[in-house]
Amino acid sequence: MARAARSRTPHPDRSQRPPHRLLPAVSDGVRALPAAVRRAYRSRRTAPTATLPDGAPRRPVRSALGLMAVTVLGAWLGLLLIGSLRVPVGPMDTSMALRPSLTGGTRITVAPLGDLELSSHYAPVRLDVDVDRLDPVRSQALVDHPERFAGLQDEVTRDVTHGALRLALHSCVAVASGATALSLAVHRRPRRALAAGGLALTLLAACAGTAYATWNPRSVLEPKFSGLLSSAPSVVGNARSIVSEFHVYQKELARLVTNVTKLYDATSTLPAYQPDPTTLRVLHVSDIHLNPGSWGIIASLVKQYRINVIVDTGDTMDHGSAAENHFLDPASSLGAPYVWVRGNHDSRTTQRYLTHRKHVTVLDNGDVTRIAGVRIAGVGDPQFTPDRSVVAAGDPAERTAGGRLADALRTQRLAGTPVDIALAHNPAAATEADGLTPLVLAGHLHHRENTTLPQGTRLMVEGSTGGGGLRAVQNKKPAPVQASVLYLDRKTKRLQAWDEITLGGLGLSRAEVSRHLPRENRPGATPSPSPPLHSTGPPSGPSAGHVSRPARNSSDGTG
């Protein structure tokens, strides 16, 4: 009875649902199980981009940036590898190319002279033009037919214009090919590679539009030179009167190439350097001012230029003390006779010491010497001013000393032994020799001056061969080291030409050599009434490694 009663008691966990509703609920739970599993599986997967809460499509942004980076890099590689184009311009072979640049502009490289830069435009690309070589066939045609030079400028203009159009098309192919190839290698998707090529062309077109909008044809008026061209800007011709027009820019660019063509043609026909036995070479130095490096420079010039005699117009010392005397010892072993006159920083003690040195000749009070066939007279500076504590006597004292030199020159002329070169330290003293000798040399000023005096004597003032000595460290800019090589006719002893040698001063590394001709020795010049020159040809230039360039203008118009 107890068991039967217990079985009739309802179970507390059993559902209170009626029996006819229990079966459908169980069936719904079974059907819902796969859906729960699917939701759990989906929750573990990365949600698609389109369903991000913030709605920001991050993958397309990264994709676009990546495409842009690949396009720019590929276009740059395309220009670098296959963007250069060889273009004949007149008788020269040139290479033209577009290069990435932050400032734009045009750069023309004329090897071995240097670079010419023009601020022609502002764009992310720069036009590079390299003058590679002078074509021997086309240049020989110009040599054989000089009348063709008249039409060379028009020919160069046509060649430059045609080359620029070819370069534009070639650059389009280069940037499109480079961007497409790099995108295909990185993304391995043809459609994306084609998109990169199209984007590269768009960027190139944008750069071209920027260059056109910022085109500055007057940039030819303000060129920037580097290398050896920095001291020969006349290679671009006289362009100071041009107006701001595109066709003028083309003409000036053509003039540049034309002048460089003439320069190449002239230098290519020069014979190799050979010592000319009919030419005397005089090395003029001055104002060494205790710079020990000057001796090495002088010795090198003596060897390289085959110098016959060295002329020093004073201020070799700084204070003229006896303790400085041994600084003068190398003067005896420079490889050529050394002729010296006293400067205002050289004492009588200095002069006596040098008098007893081998291969050194000291001139004073109009003394005359004959070395290597050249008759040289000189006078020492009458003043001794080693420091600022000594009050200088001024130009009157210099002119008095110059008068003694002039008297000696008159005496030699009356004796039938005229002097070829007169020496003085101060130019004020040197001018007293006007009309009594063809050439007078001086120093003192620490910079070059070249003038023709009223009576026809040429006065050549040399700069400081010591770069100002210890004074160089007191200035904001170091003074250059300067010397000159004078070429004299062996028979008449008249000046045929001279080379001005300029080296960078303290801490600088620059070398410059410029060739100069007297007015009467220039091609087509009217012979002067002075005794005729007997040179067998143009004076020999410096040996290999130096470059001769057109002379600069000076006060007497001789360069």
Coordinates of C-alpha atoms in Angstrom, one line a residue, residues 6-513:
R6 CA 4.3 6.8 -3.2
S7 CA 3.9 6.2 -6.9
R8 CA 0.9 8.4 -7.1
T9 CA 2.9 11.5 -5.6
P10 CA 3.9 14.0 -8.4
H11 CA 7.7 14.4 -9.0
P12 CA 9.0 17.9 -8.3
D13 CA 11.3 18.1 -11.4
R14 CA 8.8 16.9 -13.9
S15 CA 7.3 19.5 -16.2
Q16 CA 3.8 20.7 -15.5
R17 CA 3.0 20.8 -19.2
P18 CA 0.2 18.7 -20.3
P19 CA 1.3 15.5 -22.0
H20 CA 0.0 16.5 -25.4
R21 CA 2.4 19.6 -25.4
L22 CA 5.6 17.9 -24.2
L23 CA 6.5 16.2 -27.5
P24 CA 6.5 19.3 -29.7
A25 CA 8.9 21.1 -27.3
V26 CA 11.4 18.3 -27.4
S27 CA 11.2 18.3 -31.2
D28 CA 11.9 22.1 -31.3
G29 CA 15.0 21.7 -29.1
V30 CA 16.4 19.0 -31.4
R31 CA 15.9 21.2 -34.4
A32 CA 17.5 24.2 -32.7
L33 CA 20.8 22.4 -31.9
P34 CA 22.4 22.7 -35.4
A35 CA 21.6 26.4 -35.5
A36 CA 23.4 27.0 -32.2
V37 CA 26.4 25.1 -33.5
R38 CA 26.4 27.2 -36.6
R39 CA 26.2 30.5 -34.7
A40 CA 29.1 29.3 -32.4
Y41 CA 31.2 28.5 -35.6
R42 CA 30.4 31.8 -37.2
S43 CA 31.3 33.7 -34.0
R44 CA 34.8 32.3 -34.2
R45 CA 35.4 33.5 -37.8
T46 CA 36.6 37.1 -38.7
A47 CA 33.8 39.3 -39.4
P48 CA 33.7 40.7 -43.0
T49 CA 34.8 44.2 -43.6
A50 CA 31.4 45.4 -44.6
T51 CA 30.0 44.5 -41.2
L52 CA 32.5 46.5 -39.1
P53 CA 30.8 48.6 -36.5
D54 CA 32.4 51.9 -37.6
G55 CA 31.8 51.2 -41.3
A56 CA 35.4 52.1 -42.2
P57 CA 36.8 50.1 -45.2
R58 CA 40.3 49.7 -44.0
R59 CA 41.5 47.1 -46.5
P60 CA 40.8 49.3 -49.6
V61 CA 42.8 52.2 -48.0
R62 CA 45.8 49.9 -47.4
S63 CA 45.4 48.5 -50.9
A64 CA 45.4 52.0 -52.4
L65 CA 48.4 53.1 -50.5
G66 CA 50.3 49.9 -51.4
L67 CA 49.4 50.5 -55.1
M68 CA 50.6 54.0 -54.9
A69 CA 53.9 53.0 -53.3
V70 CA 54.5 50.3 -55.9
T71 CA 53.7 52.6 -58.7
V72 CA 56.0 55.4 -57.6
L73 CA 58.9 53.0 -57.0
G74 CA 58.3 51.1 -60.2
A75 CA 58.2 54.4 -62.2
W76 CA 61.4 55.6 -60.6
L77 CA 63.1 52.3 -61.4
G78 CA 61.8 52.5 -65.0
L79 CA 63.3 56.0 -65.5
L80 CA 66.6 54.9 -63.9
L81 CA 67.0 51.7 -65.9
I82 CA 65.6 52.5 -69.3
G83 CA 64.7 56.2 -69.2
S84 CA 67.9 57.5 -70.7
L85 CA 67.9 58.4 -74.4
R86 CA 70.8 59.1 -76.7
V87 CA 70.2 62.2 -78.8
P88 CA 72.5 63.6 -81.4
V89 CA 72.7 67.4 -81.0
G90 CA 74.6 69.0 -83.8
P91 CA 78.1 67.4 -83.9
M92 CA 77.8 66.1 -80.3
D93 CA 76.3 63.0 -78.9
T94 CA 74.2 63.6 -75.7
S95 CA 72.2 61.6 -73.3
M96 CA 68.9 63.0 -72.1
A97 CA 66.9 61.6 -69.1
L98 CA 64.2 62.6 -66.6
R99 CA 65.2 62.0 -63.0
P100 CA 63.2 62.3 -59.8
S101 CA 64.0 65.5 -57.9
L102 CA 62.6 67.6 -55.1
T103 CA 63.5 70.9 -56.8
G104 CA 63.2 70.1 -60.5
G105 CA 65.2 72.2 -62.9
T106 CA 67.7 71.3 -65.7
R107 CA 71.2 70.1 -65.3
I108 CA 73.6 70.0 -68.2
T109 CA 76.8 68.1 -67.7
V110 CA 79.8 69.0 -69.9
A111 CA 82.5 66.5 -69.1
P112 CA 85.2 67.3 -68.1
L113 CA 84.3 70.9 -67.5
G114 CA 81.5 70.4 -64.9
D115 CA 77.8 71.1 -64.6
L116 CA 75.5 73.9 -65.6
E117 CA 72.2 74.0 -63.6
L118 CA 69.2 76.0 -64.5
S119 CA 66.1 76.6 -62.4
S120 CA 63.9 76.1 -65.4
H121 CA 60.9 74.6 -63.6
Y122 CA 59.7 73.3 -60.3
A123 CA 58.4 69.8 -60.4
P124 CA 59.3 66.3 -59.0
V125 CA 61.3 65.6 -62.1
R126 CA 64.6 67.1 -63.4
L127 CA 65.9 67.1 -67.0
D128 CA 69.5 65.8 -67.2
V129 CA 71.5 66.4 -70.3
D130 CA 75.0 64.8 -70.5
V131 CA 77.3 65.9 -73.3
D132 CA 79.0 62.6 -73.9
R133 CA 81.4 63.2 -76.8
L134 CA 82.1 65.0 -80.0
D135 CA 81.2 62.9 -83.0
P136 CA 84.4 62.7 -85.1
V137 CA 82.6 62.5 -88.5
R138 CA 80.2 65.4 -87.9
S139 CA 82.9 67.6 -86.2
Q140 CA 85.3 67.0 -89.1
A141 CA 82.6 68.1 -91.5
L142 CA 82.4 71.4 -89.5
V143 CA 86.2 71.8 -89.6
D144 CA 86.3 71.2 -93.4
H145 CA 83.3 73.5 -93.9
P146 CA 83.5 76.4 -91.4
E147 CA 80.6 78.1 -93.1
R148 CA 78.3 75.6 -91.5
F149 CA 78.8 77.2 -88.1
A150 CA 76.4 79.9 -89.3
G151 CA 73.6 77.5 -89.4
L152 CA 74.6 75.3 -86.5
Q153 CA 72.4 77.2 -84.0
D154 CA 69.2 76.4 -86.0
E155 CA 70.3 72.8 -86.4
V156 CA 70.9 72.5 -82.6
T157 CA 67.5 74.0 -81.9
R158 CA 65.8 71.4 -84.2
D159 CA 67.8 68.6 -82.6
V160 CA 67.0 69.7 -79.0
T161 CA 63.2 70.0 -79.8
H162 CA 63.1 66.6 -81.6
G163 CA 65.1 65.0 -78.7
A164 CA 62.7 66.5 -76.1
L165 CA 59.7 65.0 -77.9
R166 CA 61.4 61.6 -78.2
L167 CA 62.4 61.8 -74.5
A168 CA 58.7 62.5 -73.5
L169 CA 57.5 59.4 -75.3
H170 CA 60.4 57.3 -74.1
S171 CA 59.7 58.4 -70.5
C172 CA 56.1 57.4 -70.8
V173 CA 57.1 53.9 -71.8
A174 CA 59.7 53.7 -69.1
V175 CA 57.4 54.7 -66.2
A176 CA 54.5 52.5 -67.4
S177 CA 56.8 49.5 -67.9
G178 CA 58.5 49.9 -64.6
A179 CA 55.3 50.3 -62.6
T180 CA 53.5 47.5 -64.4
A181 CA 56.4 45.1 -64.0
L182 CA 57.0 45.8 -60.3
S183 CA 53.2 45.6 -59.5
L184 CA 53.0 42.2 -61.3
A185 CA 55.9 40.9 -59.3
V186 CA 54.5 42.1 -56.0
H187 CA 50.7 41.5 -56.4
R188 CA 50.7 38.8 -59.1
R189 CA 47.4 40.2 -60.4
P190 CA 47.3 41.4 -64.0
R191 CA 44.5 43.9 -63.5
R192 CA 46.3 45.5 -60.6
A193 CA 49.5 45.7 -62.6
L194 CA 47.7 47.5 -65.4
A195 CA 46.2 49.9 -62.9
A196 CA 49.7 50.6 -61.7
G197 CA 50.9 51.4 -65.2
G198 CA 48.0 53.7 -65.8
L199 CA 48.6 55.5 -62.5
A200 CA 52.3 55.9 -63.4
L201 CA 51.3 57.6 -66.7
T202 CA 48.9 59.9 -64.7
L203 CA 51.6 60.9 -62.3
L204 CA 54.0 61.6 -65.1
A205 CA 51.4 63.8 -66.8
A206 CA 50.8 65.6 -63.6
C207 CA 54.6 66.3 -63.3
A208 CA 54.6 67.6 -66.9
G209 CA 51.7 69.9 -66.1
T210 CA 53.5 71.2 -63.1
A211 CA 56.7 71.8 -65.0
Y212 CA 54.7 73.6 -67.7
A213 CA 52.9 75.8 -65.2
T214 CA 56.2 76.8 -63.5
W215 CA 58.3 77.1 -66.6
N216 CA 60.8 79.9 -66.2
P217 CA 62.6 80.8 -69.5
R218 CA 64.6 83.5 -67.8
S219 CA 66.5 80.9 -65.8
V220 CA 69.2 81.0 -68.4
L221 CA 70.1 84.5 -67.1
E222 CA 71.0 83.0 -63.7
P223 CA 72.8 79.8 -64.3
K224 CA 74.7 78.0 -61.5
F225 CA 78.1 76.5 -62.4
S226 CA 80.1 73.8 -60.7
G227 CA 83.4 72.2 -61.4
L228 CA 85.7 74.0 -63.8
L229 CA 82.7 75.8 -65.3
S230 CA 82.4 77.8 -62.2
S231 CA 85.2 80.0 -63.4
A232 CA 84.2 80.0 -67.1
P233 CA 80.6 81.1 -67.2
S234 CA 81.2 82.7 -70.6
V235 CA 80.5 79.3 -72.2
V236 CA 76.8 80.2 -72.3
G237 CA 77.5 83.3 -74.3
N238 CA 76.1 86.8 -73.7
A239 CA 72.4 86.3 -72.7
R240 CA 71.8 89.4 -70.7
S241 CA 69.5 91.0 -73.2
I242 CA 67.0 88.2 -73.8
V243 CA 63.3 88.5 -72.9
S244 CA 61.1 86.0 -71.1
E245 CA 59.9 83.9 -74.0
F246 CA 60.1 80.2 -74.6
H247 CA 61.7 80.4 -78.1
V248 CA 64.5 82.6 -76.6
Y249 CA 65.2 79.9 -74.0
Q250 CA 65.6 77.4 -76.8
K251 CA 68.0 79.7 -78.7
E252 CA 70.1 80.2 -75.6
L253 CA 70.2 76.5 -74.9
A254 CA 71.3 76.0 -78.5
R255 CA 74.0 78.7 -78.1
L256 CA 75.3 76.8 -75.1
V257 CA 75.6 73.6 -77.1
T258 CA 77.1 75.5 -80.0
N259 CA 79.8 77.2 -77.9
V260 CA 80.6 73.9 -76.2
T261 CA 80.9 72.3 -79.7
K262 CA 83.5 75.0 -80.6
L263 CA 85.3 74.4 -77.3
Y264 CA 85.5 70.7 -77.9
D265 CA 86.6 71.2 -81.5
A266 CA 89.4 73.6 -80.4
T267 CA 90.7 71.4 -77.6
S268 CA 90.6 68.3 -79.7
T269 CA 92.9 69.7 -82.3
L270 CA 95.5 70.9 -79.7
P271 CA 98.8 68.9 -79.9
A272 CA 100.1 67.1 -76.9
Y273 CA 102.2 69.1 -74.6
Q274 CA 105.9 69.3 -75.6
P275 CA 108.5 71.6 -74.1
D276 CA 109.2 74.4 -76.6
P277 CA 112.9 75.1 -76.7
T278 CA 112.3 78.7 -78.1
T279 CA 110.1 79.7 -75.1
L280 CA 111.5 80.9 -71.7
R281 CA 109.4 80.2 -68.7
V282 CA 109.5 82.5 -65.7
L283 CA 107.6 81.6 -62.5
H284 CA 106.4 84.7 -60.6
V285 CA 105.7 84.2 -56.8
S286 CA 105.3 86.8 -54.1
D287 CA 104.2 87.3 -50.4
I288 CA 104.8 83.8 -49.1
H289 CA 104.7 85.0 -45.5
L290 CA 106.3 82.0 -43.8
N291 CA 103.9 79.5 -45.3
P292 CA 106.0 76.3 -45.5
G293 CA 103.6 74.7 -47.9
S294 CA 104.6 77.3 -50.5
W295 CA 108.0 75.6 -51.1
G296 CA 106.3 72.4 -52.2
I297 CA 103.9 74.2 -54.5
I298 CA 106.8 76.1 -56.1
A299 CA 108.9 73.0 -56.6
S300 CA 106.0 71.2 -58.2
L301 CA 105.3 74.1 -60.6
V302 CA 109.0 74.3 -61.5
K303 CA 109.0 70.6 -62.5
Q304 CA 105.7 70.6 -64.2
Y305 CA 106.1 73.8 -66.2
R306 CA 109.9 73.3 -66.9
I307 CA 110.6 76.7 -65.3
N308 CA 113.8 78.5 -66.3
V309 CA 113.9 81.1 -63.5
I310 CA 111.9 81.8 -60.4
V311 CA 111.2 85.5 -59.5
D312 CA 110.1 86.4 -55.9
T313 CA 108.9 90.0 -55.4
G314 CA 109.3 89.9 -51.6
D315 CA 107.5 89.5 -48.3
T316 CA 108.9 85.9 -48.0
M317 CA 109.1 86.4 -44.2
D318 CA 106.7 87.8 -41.7
H319 CA 108.8 89.6 -39.1
G320 CA 112.2 89.4 -40.7
S321 CA 113.9 88.1 -37.5
A322 CA 117.1 86.0 -37.6
A323 CA 115.1 83.1 -36.1
E324 CA 113.1 82.9 -39.3
N325 CA 116.1 82.7 -41.6
H326 CA 116.2 78.9 -41.9
F327 CA 112.7 79.0 -43.4
L328 CA 114.5 80.3 -46.5
D329 CA 116.8 77.3 -46.9
P330 CA 114.5 75.5 -49.5
A331 CA 115.0 78.4 -51.9
S332 CA 118.3 76.8 -52.9
S333 CA 116.9 73.5 -54.0
L334 CA 113.7 74.3 -56.0
G335 CA 115.1 73.1 -59.3
A336 CA 115.6 76.6 -60.9
P337 CA 117.6 79.8 -60.2
Y338 CA 115.8 82.0 -57.6
V339 CA 115.8 85.8 -58.0
W340 CA 114.6 87.8 -55.0
V341 CA 113.9 91.4 -54.0
R342 CA 113.1 92.5 -50.4
G343 CA 109.6 93.2 -49.2
N344 CA 108.4 95.4 -46.3
H345 CA 108.2 92.3 -44.1
D346 CA 111.8 91.2 -45.0
S347 CA 114.6 92.7 -43.0
R348 CA 118.2 93.5 -44.0
T349 CA 119.1 90.4 -42.0
T350 CA 116.9 88.3 -44.2
Q351 CA 118.5 89.8 -47.3
R352 CA 122.1 89.1 -46.1
Y353 CA 121.1 85.5 -45.3
L354 CA 119.7 84.9 -48.7
T355 CA 122.7 86.5 -50.4
H356 CA 124.9 83.6 -49.3
R357 CA 122.5 80.9 -50.4
K358 CA 123.3 78.8 -53.5
H359 CA 121.3 79.4 -56.6
V360 CA 119.8 82.5 -55.1
T361 CA 120.3 86.0 -56.5
V362 CA 119.4 89.1 -54.4
L363 CA 118.7 92.3 -56.3
D364 CA 118.6 95.8 -54.7
N365 CA 119.2 99.4 -55.7
G366 CA 118.7 98.6 -59.4
D367 CA 121.2 95.7 -59.5
V368 CA 121.0 93.8 -62.8
T369 CA 121.5 90.0 -63.3
R370 CA 121.3 87.9 -66.4
I371 CA 119.8 84.4 -65.9
A372 CA 118.6 82.0 -68.6
G373 CA 119.3 84.8 -71.1
V374 CA 116.9 87.2 -69.4
R375 CA 118.2 90.5 -68.0
I376 CA 116.5 91.3 -64.7
A377 CA 116.8 94.4 -62.5
G378 CA 115.3 95.0 -59.0
V379 CA 115.0 97.2 -56.0
G380 CA 114.2 96.2 -52.4
D381 CA 111.4 97.8 -50.5
P382 CA 112.7 100.9 -48.6
Q383 CA 110.3 100.2 -45.7
F384 CA 110.5 97.5 -43.0
T385 CA 107.1 97.2 -41.3
P386 CA 107.1 93.8 -39.5
D387 CA 104.1 94.8 -37.3
R388 CA 101.7 97.6 -36.7
S389 CA 104.0 99.2 -34.2
V390 CA 106.1 100.6 -37.1
V391 CA 104.7 103.6 -38.9
A392 CA 105.0 103.2 -42.7
A393 CA 106.7 105.9 -44.6
G394 CA 104.1 105.6 -47.4
D395 CA 104.2 106.0 -51.2
P396 CA 106.8 108.8 -51.3
A397 CA 109.4 106.5 -50.0
E398 CA 108.3 103.8 -52.5
R399 CA 108.6 106.3 -55.4
T400 CA 112.1 107.3 -54.3
A401 CA 113.2 103.6 -54.4
G402 CA 111.4 103.3 -57.8
G403 CA 113.4 106.3 -59.0
R404 CA 116.7 104.5 -58.2
L405 CA 115.4 101.5 -60.2
A406 CA 114.5 103.8 -63.1
D407 CA 117.9 105.3 -63.1
A408 CA 119.5 101.9 -63.3
L409 CA 117.2 101.0 -66.2
R410 CA 118.2 104.2 -68.1
T411 CA 121.8 103.4 -67.6
Q412 CA 121.5 99.9 -69.0
R413 CA 119.5 101.1 -72.0
L414 CA 122.2 103.7 -72.8
A415 CA 124.9 101.0 -72.5
G416 CA 123.0 98.9 -75.1
T417 CA 122.0 96.2 -72.6
P418 CA 118.3 97.0 -71.9
V419 CA 116.6 95.2 -69.1
D420 CA 113.8 92.7 -69.9
I421 CA 112.1 92.5 -66.5
A422 CA 112.2 94.9 -63.6
L423 CA 111.2 93.9 -60.0
A424 CA 109.9 95.8 -57.0
H425 CA 107.8 94.7 -54.1
N426 CA 105.4 97.6 -53.9
P427 CA 103.5 98.6 -57.1
A428 CA 104.0 102.3 -56.3
A429 CA 107.7 101.8 -56.8
A430 CA 107.2 99.6 -59.8
T431 CA 105.3 102.2 -61.7
E432 CA 108.5 104.4 -61.9
A433 CA 109.9 101.9 -64.4
D434 CA 107.2 102.8 -67.0
G435 CA 108.6 103.2 -70.5
L436 CA 112.0 101.8 -69.5
T437 CA 111.3 98.1 -69.7
P438 CA 108.6 96.0 -71.3
L439 CA 107.6 94.2 -68.1
V440 CA 107.7 95.0 -64.4
L441 CA 106.6 92.6 -61.7
A442 CA 105.4 93.4 -58.1
G443 CA 103.4 92.0 -55.2
H444 CA 102.4 93.4 -51.8
L445 CA 98.6 93.7 -52.5
H446 CA 97.8 90.0 -52.0
H447 CA 95.7 90.0 -55.1
R448 CA 96.4 90.1 -58.8
E449 CA 96.4 93.2 -60.9
N450 CA 97.4 93.4 -64.6
T451 CA 97.6 96.9 -66.2
T452 CA 99.4 98.6 -69.0
L453 CA 101.1 101.8 -67.8
P454 CA 100.9 105.1 -69.8
Q455 CA 104.3 104.6 -71.5
G456 CA 103.5 101.0 -72.6
T457 CA 105.1 99.0 -69.8
R458 CA 103.0 96.1 -68.5
L459 CA 102.7 96.0 -64.7
M460 CA 101.8 92.5 -63.3
V461 CA 101.1 92.3 -59.6
E462 CA 101.0 88.8 -58.2
G463 CA 98.8 87.6 -55.4
S464 CA 100.0 85.8 -52.3
T465 CA 101.8 82.5 -53.1
G466 CA 101.5 81.7 -49.3
G467 CA 97.8 82.4 -49.2
G468 CA 98.4 85.3 -46.8
G469 CA 100.5 83.1 -44.5
L470 CA 99.4 83.0 -40.9
R471 CA 97.1 85.9 -41.6
A472 CA 94.8 83.5 -43.5
V473 CA 93.4 82.2 -40.2
Q474 CA 92.3 85.7 -39.2
N475 CA 90.0 86.2 -42.2
K476 CA 86.5 84.8 -42.7
K477 CA 87.5 83.2 -46.0
P478 CA 91.0 81.7 -46.6
A479 CA 93.0 83.6 -49.2
P480 CA 93.9 81.7 -52.3
V481 CA 97.4 80.6 -53.2
Q482 CA 98.5 82.3 -56.4
A483 CA 101.4 82.2 -58.8
S484 CA 101.9 82.9 -62.5
V485 CA 103.9 81.3 -65.3
L486 CA 105.2 83.9 -67.9
Y487 CA 106.2 82.7 -71.4
L488 CA 108.9 84.9 -73.0
D489 CA 110.2 84.7 -76.5
R490 CA 113.8 83.5 -76.3
K491 CA 115.0 86.0 -78.9
T492 CA 113.2 89.2 -78.1
K493 CA 112.4 88.4 -74.4
R494 CA 108.9 89.8 -74.9
L495 CA 105.9 88.4 -73.1
Q496 CA 103.9 86.0 -75.3
A497 CA 101.4 84.6 -72.9
W498 CA 101.0 83.9 -69.2
D499 CA 99.1 81.3 -67.1
E500 CA 97.5 82.4 -63.8
I501 CA 97.5 79.5 -61.3
T502 CA 95.1 79.7 -58.4
L503 CA 94.8 77.0 -55.6
G504 CA 92.3 76.8 -52.8
G505 CA 93.4 78.4 -49.6
L506 CA 93.6 77.0 -46.1
G507 CA 91.2 73.9 -45.9
L508 CA 90.1 74.1 -49.5
S509 CA 90.9 71.9 -52.5
R510 CA 90.4 73.8 -55.7
A511 CA 92.8 74.3 -58.6
E512 CA 92.4 76.7 -61.5
V513 CA 94.6 77.6 -64.4

